[in-house]
Each structure stands twice: as C-alpha cells, then as structure tokens.
Amino acid sequence: MKEGAIIAFPTQAVQLSCNTATRQMSRFLLSNVLFQYEGADDIRKNNAVIKFKVMDTGETLESASKLRTSTPFLYDGTTYYFKSASDFNQDFNQDDYAIQLFAPCDRDLSCDVVISDEDHFTIGGIEFIYKGADNVHKEGAIMKFQNVETGETIETKPKLTALSSLFYGSVRYHFESVSDYNKDNYMISLFYPCS
C-alpha cells in the first residue's frame, strides 16, 4: 500500500455478538437495526456518555457511562451480571461493597435492588447470601455468593469497567469497556443479551 493512501471506511455491518470489541464509528446490527458506535466520553468526565446512531433515522441515542465493578455469576446454566451499587470511587475501593443485579432482570429479583454484605436474595428460584467482595484494587479480588440450600459458595472475579446500555425496541443492550476507559472513544463490547 502506498504511504498516505486513504483507506475506505468499511460499510459492511455485522450482527453484533457478545464479547466482540467494537471501535468508534463501527457499524453493527442489533435485532436487524443498523447502528453505529459514535464514541464515548473519558469516564472521568462529569456526566460521561456513550453514543449510538440509528442509521435508518439518523437519530443519536445517548446513555450514561459509569465506572463500576462488574462480575458474571454463572448458576444453573444462566449467567447473571452484578455491578457495584456505587458511583466512582466510593464503595468498591473497600471490602464488602454493595452490589446490584443488572442483567438479566430475574422474576425473583428486580434489577437495581441494592444487595449489601450478608443480604439474602433469590435468582432463578434459588436463595443466595451475598458473602461480600474484596476491594477491586486488591490483587486476586473475589466476590462470593452462598447457596442457602446447599451451602455451596461460588466465587467470581470482579473487574473495574465502564458500563453503559442502549435501550431500543423494548430491549436493553449492555456494553462494557474493553480498552482504556480513561480516554475518549474507548472500545466497547456487548455482553448482554447474547444470542
């Protein structure tokens, strides 16, 4: 390729699948609707947002982007996603911070209900106790859940990430940062719902 050559921007959109890194200006399909990832604010900015354009209408949709801990919790074939219940630099910098379920919203536990250390909660018809989490900055940090019936303790590894969502056509799509969220227009990845 000749130095200084202009490379055409790819216009081919693909059905977005989970855990696929998406760069700014990339186009993708969700439920047969064409979107373009317009970019995201550095997470340290006040009122940081992430933007998506609906290509058919030209409408730009914005959603808040928040720095949180995030952890997947796999139980009985379903992956539940929990996040820290606090905003930047509050609870997740200490042990046993409060959490919230944010996907899928289970019939037994509403999303965004705050769950504190030693609280009981039910997902998938099973009662659990939240046994706390390590400060997210601690090496090897873990989060623990105990099945009340069996006594089994399940450990997960929380990570610090920029979380955001896109609500369109009665579906809430959840995204997380997969590159440095301390810079504008970081890469993102869809993590729920997965087809």
Short mmCIF file of C-alpha atoms in Angstrom, two decimals, residues 104-183:
data_model
loop_
_atom_site.label_atom_id
_atom_site.label_comp_id
_atom_site.label_asym_id
_atom_site.label_seq_id
_atom_site.Cartn_x
_atom_site.Cartn_y
_atom_site.Cartn_z
CA PRO A 104 -30.98 -10.47 33.26
CA CYS A 105 -33.71 -8.93 35.36
CA ASP A 106 -34.98 -12.06 37.07
CA ARG A 107 -38.57 -12.62 38.07
CA ASP A 108 -37.41 -13.20 41.67
CA LEU A 109 -35.10 -10.18 41.98
CA SER A 110 -35.60 -6.82 40.37
CA CYS A 111 -32.65 -5.22 38.68
CA ASP A 112 -31.02 -2.40 40.61
CA VAL A 113 -32.15 -3.62 44.06
CA VAL A 114 -29.20 -2.90 46.37
CA ILE A 115 -27.74 -6.05 47.96
CA SER A 116 -25.45 -5.48 50.93
CA ASP A 117 -22.99 -7.88 52.57
CA GLU A 118 -24.86 -10.86 54.14
CA ASP A 119 -28.17 -9.96 52.43
CA HIS A 120 -30.32 -12.81 51.14
CA PHE A 121 -31.66 -12.64 47.58
CA THR A 122 -33.28 -15.03 45.11
CA ILE A 123 -32.37 -15.63 41.47
CA GLY A 124 -33.68 -18.43 39.30
CA GLY A 125 -35.81 -19.64 42.23
CA ILE A 126 -32.70 -20.27 44.38
CA GLU A 127 -31.94 -18.32 47.57
CA PHE A 128 -28.40 -16.97 47.97
CA ILE A 129 -26.49 -14.92 50.51
CA TYR A 130 -24.10 -12.26 49.25
CA LYS A 131 -20.92 -13.02 51.19
CA GLY A 132 -19.10 -9.84 50.20
CA ALA A 133 -16.32 -8.80 47.87
CA ASP A 134 -12.72 -7.71 48.11
CA ASN A 135 -11.64 -4.17 47.31
CA VAL A 136 -11.50 -4.28 43.50
CA HIS A 137 -7.90 -3.00 43.53
CA LYS A 138 -6.70 -5.92 45.68
CA GLU A 139 -4.72 -8.49 43.71
CA GLY A 140 -6.85 -11.60 43.17
CA ALA A 141 -10.03 -9.83 44.36
CA ILE A 142 -13.06 -12.12 44.62
CA MET A 143 -16.80 -11.79 45.21
CA LYS A 144 -18.69 -14.59 47.00
CA PHE A 145 -22.22 -15.93 46.86
CA GLN A 146 -23.53 -18.80 49.02
CA ASN A 147 -26.39 -21.11 48.03
CA VAL A 148 -28.58 -21.24 51.17
CA GLU A 149 -29.94 -24.73 50.45
CA THR A 150 -26.65 -26.49 49.64
CA GLY A 151 -24.18 -24.28 51.49
CA GLU A 152 -22.06 -24.13 48.31
CA THR A 153 -20.00 -20.93 48.00
CA ILE A 154 -19.44 -19.62 44.49
CA GLU A 155 -16.57 -17.21 43.85
CA THR A 156 -16.34 -14.76 40.96
CA LYS A 157 -13.71 -12.21 39.95
CA PRO A 158 -14.97 -8.63 39.75
CA LYS A 159 -13.35 -6.22 37.33
CA LEU A 160 -13.41 -2.45 37.05
CA THR A 161 -15.05 -1.34 33.81
CA ALA A 162 -17.09 1.43 32.21
CA LEU A 163 -20.68 0.16 31.94
CA SER A 164 -23.40 1.55 29.72
CA SER A 165 -26.54 0.41 27.98
CA LEU A 166 -28.56 1.05 24.86
CA PHE A 167 -32.34 0.78 25.15
CA TYR A 168 -34.01 0.28 21.79
CA GLY A 169 -37.11 -1.56 20.63
CA SER A 170 -38.02 -2.70 24.18
CA VAL A 171 -34.60 -4.36 24.67
CA ARG A 172 -31.78 -3.09 26.90
CA TYR A 173 -28.36 -3.97 25.47
CA HIS A 174 -25.48 -3.85 27.98
CA PHE A 175 -21.95 -2.81 27.00
CA GLU A 176 -18.63 -2.65 28.83
CA SER A 177 -15.32 -1.02 28.02
CA VAL A 178 -12.61 -3.27 26.58
CA SER A 179 -9.88 -0.65 26.26
CA ASP A 180 -8.69 2.28 28.40
CA TYR A 181 -11.85 3.98 29.67
CA ASN A 182 -9.75 6.96 30.83
CA LYS A 183 -9.61 8.12 27.19
#
